[in-house]
Tab-separated table of C-alpha atoms in Angstrom:
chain	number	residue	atom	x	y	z
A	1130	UNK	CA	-3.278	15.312	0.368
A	1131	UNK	CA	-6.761	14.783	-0.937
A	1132	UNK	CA	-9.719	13.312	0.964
A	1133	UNK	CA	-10.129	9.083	-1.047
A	1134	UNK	CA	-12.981	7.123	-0.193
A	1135	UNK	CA	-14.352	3.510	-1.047
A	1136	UNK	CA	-17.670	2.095	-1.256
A	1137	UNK	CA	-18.757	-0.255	-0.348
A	1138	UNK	CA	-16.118	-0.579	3.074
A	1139	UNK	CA	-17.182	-3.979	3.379
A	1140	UNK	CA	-19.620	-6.868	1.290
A	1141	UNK	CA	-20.169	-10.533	1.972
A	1142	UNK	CA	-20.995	-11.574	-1.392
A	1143	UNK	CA	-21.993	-15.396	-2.998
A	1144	UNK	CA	-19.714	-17.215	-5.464
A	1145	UNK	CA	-20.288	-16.455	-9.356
A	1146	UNK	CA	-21.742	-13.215	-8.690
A	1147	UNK	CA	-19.845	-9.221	-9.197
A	1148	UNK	CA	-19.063	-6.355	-7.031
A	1149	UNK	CA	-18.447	-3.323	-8.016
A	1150	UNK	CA	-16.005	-0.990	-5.739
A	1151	UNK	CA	-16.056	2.404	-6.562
A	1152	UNK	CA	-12.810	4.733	-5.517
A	1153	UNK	CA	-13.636	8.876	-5.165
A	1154	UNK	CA	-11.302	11.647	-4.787
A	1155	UNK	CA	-12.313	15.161	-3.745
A	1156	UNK	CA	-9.420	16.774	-6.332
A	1157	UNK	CA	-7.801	15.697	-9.639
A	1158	UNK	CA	-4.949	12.592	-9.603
A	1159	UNK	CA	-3.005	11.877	-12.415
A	1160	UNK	CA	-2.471	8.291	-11.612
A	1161	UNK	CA	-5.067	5.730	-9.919
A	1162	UNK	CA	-4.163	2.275	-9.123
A	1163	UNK	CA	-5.857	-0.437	-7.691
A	1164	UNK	CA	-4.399	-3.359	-5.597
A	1165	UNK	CA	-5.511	-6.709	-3.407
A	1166	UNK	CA	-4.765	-7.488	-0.085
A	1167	UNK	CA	-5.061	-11.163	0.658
A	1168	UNK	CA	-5.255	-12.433	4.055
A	1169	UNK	CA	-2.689	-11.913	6.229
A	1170	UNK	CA	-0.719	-10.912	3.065
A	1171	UNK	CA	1.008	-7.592	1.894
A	1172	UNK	CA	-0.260	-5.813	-1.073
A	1173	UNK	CA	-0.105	-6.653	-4.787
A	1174	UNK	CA	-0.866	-4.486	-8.021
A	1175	UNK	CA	-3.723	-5.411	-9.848
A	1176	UNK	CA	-3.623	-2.664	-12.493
A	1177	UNK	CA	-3.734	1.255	-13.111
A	1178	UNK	CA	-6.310	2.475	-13.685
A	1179	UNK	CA	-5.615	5.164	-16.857
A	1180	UNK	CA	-8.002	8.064	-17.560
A	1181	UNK	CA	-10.196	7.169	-20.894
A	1182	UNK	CA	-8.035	4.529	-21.909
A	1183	UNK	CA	-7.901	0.614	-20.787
A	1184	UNK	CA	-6.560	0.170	-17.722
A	1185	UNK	CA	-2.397	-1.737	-17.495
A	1186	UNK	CA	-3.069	-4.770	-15.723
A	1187	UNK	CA	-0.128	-6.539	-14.122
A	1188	UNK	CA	1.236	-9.935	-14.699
A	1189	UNK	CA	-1.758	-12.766	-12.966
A	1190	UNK	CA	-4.432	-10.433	-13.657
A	1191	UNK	CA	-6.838	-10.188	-16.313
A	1192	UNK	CA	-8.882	-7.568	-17.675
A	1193	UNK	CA	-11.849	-10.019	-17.585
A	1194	UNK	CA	-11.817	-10.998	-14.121
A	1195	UNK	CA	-11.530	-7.375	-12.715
A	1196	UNK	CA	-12.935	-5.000	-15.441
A	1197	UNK	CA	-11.535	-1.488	-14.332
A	1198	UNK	CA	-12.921	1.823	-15.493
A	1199	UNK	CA	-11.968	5.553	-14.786
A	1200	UNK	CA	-13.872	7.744	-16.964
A	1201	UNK	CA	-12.386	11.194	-15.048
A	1202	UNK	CA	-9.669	12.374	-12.890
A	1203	UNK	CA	-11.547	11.839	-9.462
A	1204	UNK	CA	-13.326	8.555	-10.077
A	1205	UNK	CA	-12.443	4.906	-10.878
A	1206	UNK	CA	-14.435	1.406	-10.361
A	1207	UNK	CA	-12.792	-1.879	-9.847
A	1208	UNK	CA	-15.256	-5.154	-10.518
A	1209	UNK	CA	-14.384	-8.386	-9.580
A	1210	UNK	CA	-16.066	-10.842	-11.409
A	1211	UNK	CA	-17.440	-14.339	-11.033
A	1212	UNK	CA	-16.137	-14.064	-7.404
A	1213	UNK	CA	-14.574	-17.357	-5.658
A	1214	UNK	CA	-13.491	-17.540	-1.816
A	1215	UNK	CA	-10.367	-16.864	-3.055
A	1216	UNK	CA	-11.007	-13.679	-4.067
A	1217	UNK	CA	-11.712	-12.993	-0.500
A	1218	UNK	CA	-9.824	-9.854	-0.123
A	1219	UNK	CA	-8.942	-6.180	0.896
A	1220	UNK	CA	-9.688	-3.957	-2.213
A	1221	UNK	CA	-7.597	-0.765	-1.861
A	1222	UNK	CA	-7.624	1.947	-4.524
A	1223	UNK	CA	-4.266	4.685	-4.356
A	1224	UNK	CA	-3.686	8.151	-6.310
A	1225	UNK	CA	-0.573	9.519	-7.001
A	1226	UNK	CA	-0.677	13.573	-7.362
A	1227	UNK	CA	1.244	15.355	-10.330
A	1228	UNK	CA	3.997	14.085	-12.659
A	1229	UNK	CA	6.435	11.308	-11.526
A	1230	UNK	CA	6.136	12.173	-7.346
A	1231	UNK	CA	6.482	8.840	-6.334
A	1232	UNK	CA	4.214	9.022	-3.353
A	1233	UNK	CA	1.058	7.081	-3.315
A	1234	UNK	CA	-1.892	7.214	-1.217
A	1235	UNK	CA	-4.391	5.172	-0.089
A	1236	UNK	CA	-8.139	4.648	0.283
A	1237	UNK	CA	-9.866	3.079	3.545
A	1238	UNK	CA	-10.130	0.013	1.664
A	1239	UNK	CA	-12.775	-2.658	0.647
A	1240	UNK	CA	-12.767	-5.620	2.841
A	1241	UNK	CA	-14.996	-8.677	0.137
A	1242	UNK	CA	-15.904	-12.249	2.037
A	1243	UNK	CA	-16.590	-14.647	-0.806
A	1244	UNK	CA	-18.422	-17.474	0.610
B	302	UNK	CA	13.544	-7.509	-10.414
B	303	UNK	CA	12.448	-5.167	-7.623
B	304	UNK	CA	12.479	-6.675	-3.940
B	305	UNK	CA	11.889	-5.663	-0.396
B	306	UNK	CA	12.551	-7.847	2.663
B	307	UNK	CA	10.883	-6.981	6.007
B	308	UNK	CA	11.567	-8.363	9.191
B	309	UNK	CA	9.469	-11.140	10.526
B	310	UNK	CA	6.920	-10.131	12.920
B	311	UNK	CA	5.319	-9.876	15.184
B	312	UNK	CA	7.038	-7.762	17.242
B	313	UNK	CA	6.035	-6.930	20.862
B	314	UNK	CA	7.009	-4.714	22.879
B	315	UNK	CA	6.659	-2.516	26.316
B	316	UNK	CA	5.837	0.605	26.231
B	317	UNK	CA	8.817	3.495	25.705
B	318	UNK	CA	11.043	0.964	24.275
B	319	UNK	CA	13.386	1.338	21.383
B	320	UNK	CA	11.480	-0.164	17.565
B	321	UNK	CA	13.526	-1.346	14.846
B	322	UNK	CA	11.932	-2.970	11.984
B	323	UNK	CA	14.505	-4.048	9.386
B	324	UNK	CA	14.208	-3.709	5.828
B	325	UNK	CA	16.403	-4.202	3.023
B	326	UNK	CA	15.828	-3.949	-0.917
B	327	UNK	CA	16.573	-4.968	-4.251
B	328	UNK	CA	16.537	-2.760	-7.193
B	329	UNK	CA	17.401	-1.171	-10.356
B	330	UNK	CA	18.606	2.427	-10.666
B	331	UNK	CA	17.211	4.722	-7.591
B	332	UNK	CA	14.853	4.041	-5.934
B	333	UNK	CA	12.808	6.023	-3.710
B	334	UNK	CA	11.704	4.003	-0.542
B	335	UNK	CA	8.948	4.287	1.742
B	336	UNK	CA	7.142	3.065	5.161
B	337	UNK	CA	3.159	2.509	5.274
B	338	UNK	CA	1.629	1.833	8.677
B	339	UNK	CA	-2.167	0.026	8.186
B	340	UNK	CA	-3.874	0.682	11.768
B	341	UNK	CA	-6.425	-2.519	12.654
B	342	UNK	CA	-8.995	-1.884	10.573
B	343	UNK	CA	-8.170	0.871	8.346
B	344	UNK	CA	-6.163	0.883	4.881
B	345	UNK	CA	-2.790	2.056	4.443
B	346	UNK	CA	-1.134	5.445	5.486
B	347	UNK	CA	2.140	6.894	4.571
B	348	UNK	CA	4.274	7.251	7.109
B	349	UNK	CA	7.758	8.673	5.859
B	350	UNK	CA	9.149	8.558	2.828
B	351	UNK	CA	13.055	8.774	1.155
B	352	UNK	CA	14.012	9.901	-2.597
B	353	UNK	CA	17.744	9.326	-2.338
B	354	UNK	CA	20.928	8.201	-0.242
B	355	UNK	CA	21.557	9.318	3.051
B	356	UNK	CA	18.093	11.083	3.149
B	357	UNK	CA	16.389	10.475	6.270
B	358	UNK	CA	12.842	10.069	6.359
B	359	UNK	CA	11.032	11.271	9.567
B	360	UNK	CA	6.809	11.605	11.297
B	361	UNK	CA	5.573	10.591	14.483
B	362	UNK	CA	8.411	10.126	16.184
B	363	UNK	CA	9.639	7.607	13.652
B	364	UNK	CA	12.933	7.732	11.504
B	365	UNK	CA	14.498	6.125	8.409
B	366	UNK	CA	17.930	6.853	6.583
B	367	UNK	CA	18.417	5.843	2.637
B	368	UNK	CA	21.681	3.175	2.834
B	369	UNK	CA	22.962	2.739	-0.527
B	370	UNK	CA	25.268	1.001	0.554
B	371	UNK	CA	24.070	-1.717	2.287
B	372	UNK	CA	20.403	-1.336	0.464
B	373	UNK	CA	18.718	-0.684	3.591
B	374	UNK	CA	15.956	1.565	4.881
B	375	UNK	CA	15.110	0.557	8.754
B	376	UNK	CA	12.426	2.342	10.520
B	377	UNK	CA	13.086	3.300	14.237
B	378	UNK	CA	11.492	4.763	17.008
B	379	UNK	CA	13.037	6.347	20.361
B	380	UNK	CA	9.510	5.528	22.321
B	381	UNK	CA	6.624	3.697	21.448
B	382	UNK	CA	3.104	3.935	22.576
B	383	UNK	CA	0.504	1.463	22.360
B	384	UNK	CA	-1.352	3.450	19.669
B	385	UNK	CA	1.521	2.646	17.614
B	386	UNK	CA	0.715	-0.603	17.203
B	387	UNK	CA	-0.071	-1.485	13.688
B	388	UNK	CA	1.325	-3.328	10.635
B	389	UNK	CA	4.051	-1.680	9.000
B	390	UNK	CA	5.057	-1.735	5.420
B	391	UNK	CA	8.503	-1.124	3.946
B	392	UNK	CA	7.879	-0.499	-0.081
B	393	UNK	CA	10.074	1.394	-3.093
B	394	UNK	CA	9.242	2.793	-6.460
B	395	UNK	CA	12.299	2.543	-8.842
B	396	UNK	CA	13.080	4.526	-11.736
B	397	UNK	CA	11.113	3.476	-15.106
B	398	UNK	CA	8.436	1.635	-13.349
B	399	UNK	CA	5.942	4.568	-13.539
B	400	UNK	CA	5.300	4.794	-9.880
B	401	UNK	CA	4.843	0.664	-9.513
B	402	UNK	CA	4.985	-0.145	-5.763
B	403	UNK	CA	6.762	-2.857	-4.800
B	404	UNK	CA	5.650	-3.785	-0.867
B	405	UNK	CA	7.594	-5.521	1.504
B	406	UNK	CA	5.297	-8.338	3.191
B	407	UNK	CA	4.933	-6.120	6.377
B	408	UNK	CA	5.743	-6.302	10.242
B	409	UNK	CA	3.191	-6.523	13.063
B	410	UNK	CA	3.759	-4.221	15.866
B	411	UNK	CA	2.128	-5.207	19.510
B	412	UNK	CA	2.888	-2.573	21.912
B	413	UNK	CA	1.625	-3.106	25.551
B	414	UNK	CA	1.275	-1.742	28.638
């Protein structure tokens, strides 16, 4: 499997303001997701992220409050927007290699404190 | 719709002793199941994975066998160590959810001394 990386790993940001987490790959991945990882919680889907095309959120999210782009096959950004403490989170970013595999892997992960 | 269930955690145990962590699942046509580990600190690995029944799954040490039949897919281990001690995560993909994971809401593992 390919090398994924995050940036930032970790931001204490102020409420109503953005971050922007950006998600590398070292190879080409034909599917990039995105999900949250509330406190003490397991992990949801936010959305997947699709190559030149708007990214499929899932139900409870909204393109609005986390604007995703992926304008290759090695790169996507996640933003969430107008933060609250309860978007306090870990940000992880996953690739899935070739057609239909089934096997997903992760990035390190963002860890966000909203205060 | 799709479901896991994990076993509550946390789980402690000595060192060398016998893990089970149960999971069981809901789904629609055939799913392929997996176990994630998350080490303190880090984001998610995959551990082992299964694409149909009666395959077994096996890394580290660690096993888990596909049961159609009673919808299961519980991860064991013969010996643990305390580096094994982590938060594990049973999930599945099922057939015409392109890929969607569907995570269980994981198992903490304390191993000690």
């Amino acid at each position: 499997s390919a090398v994924i990386s995050q940036k930032p790993s970790r931001d204490i940001c102020q409420r109503g303001t953005s971050l922007t987490i950006q998600c590398q790959v070292d190879s080409q991945v034909t599917m990039m997701f995105w999900y949250r990882q509330q406190p003490g919680q397991s992990l949801t889907l936010i959305a997947t992220a699709n190559q030149g095309s708007e990214a499929t959120y899932e139900s409870g999210f909204v393109i609005d409050k986390f604007p995703i782009s992926r304008p290759n096959l090695t790169f996507s950004t996640l933003t969430v927007s107008n933060m609250s403490p309860e978007d306090s989170s870990i940000y992880l970013c996953s690739v899935e290699y070739g057609v239909r595999t089934d096997t997903q892997y992760f990035g390190p992960g963002t860890r966000l404190t909203v205060l | 719709g799709n479901s896991v269930t994990q076993m509550e955690g946390p789980v402690t145990l000595s060192e060398e002793a016998f893990l089970t962590i149960n999971c069981t699942y809901t789904a629609t046509g055939y799913p392929s199941l997996f176990w994630y580990v998350q080490y303190p600190g880090e984001g998610l690995q995959l551990l082992l994975k299964a694409t149909k029944a009666d395959d077994k799954g096996s890394n580290k040490g660690f096993e888990a066998t596909y049961r159609k039949e009673t919808t299961s897919f519980h991860l064991e281990k013969g010996s643990v160590q305390v580096s094994d001690s982590a938060v594990y995560f049973c999930a599945l993909t099922s057939t015409g959810t392109a890929s969607k994971l569907t995570f269980g809401t994981g198992t903490r593992l304390q191993v000690t001394l």
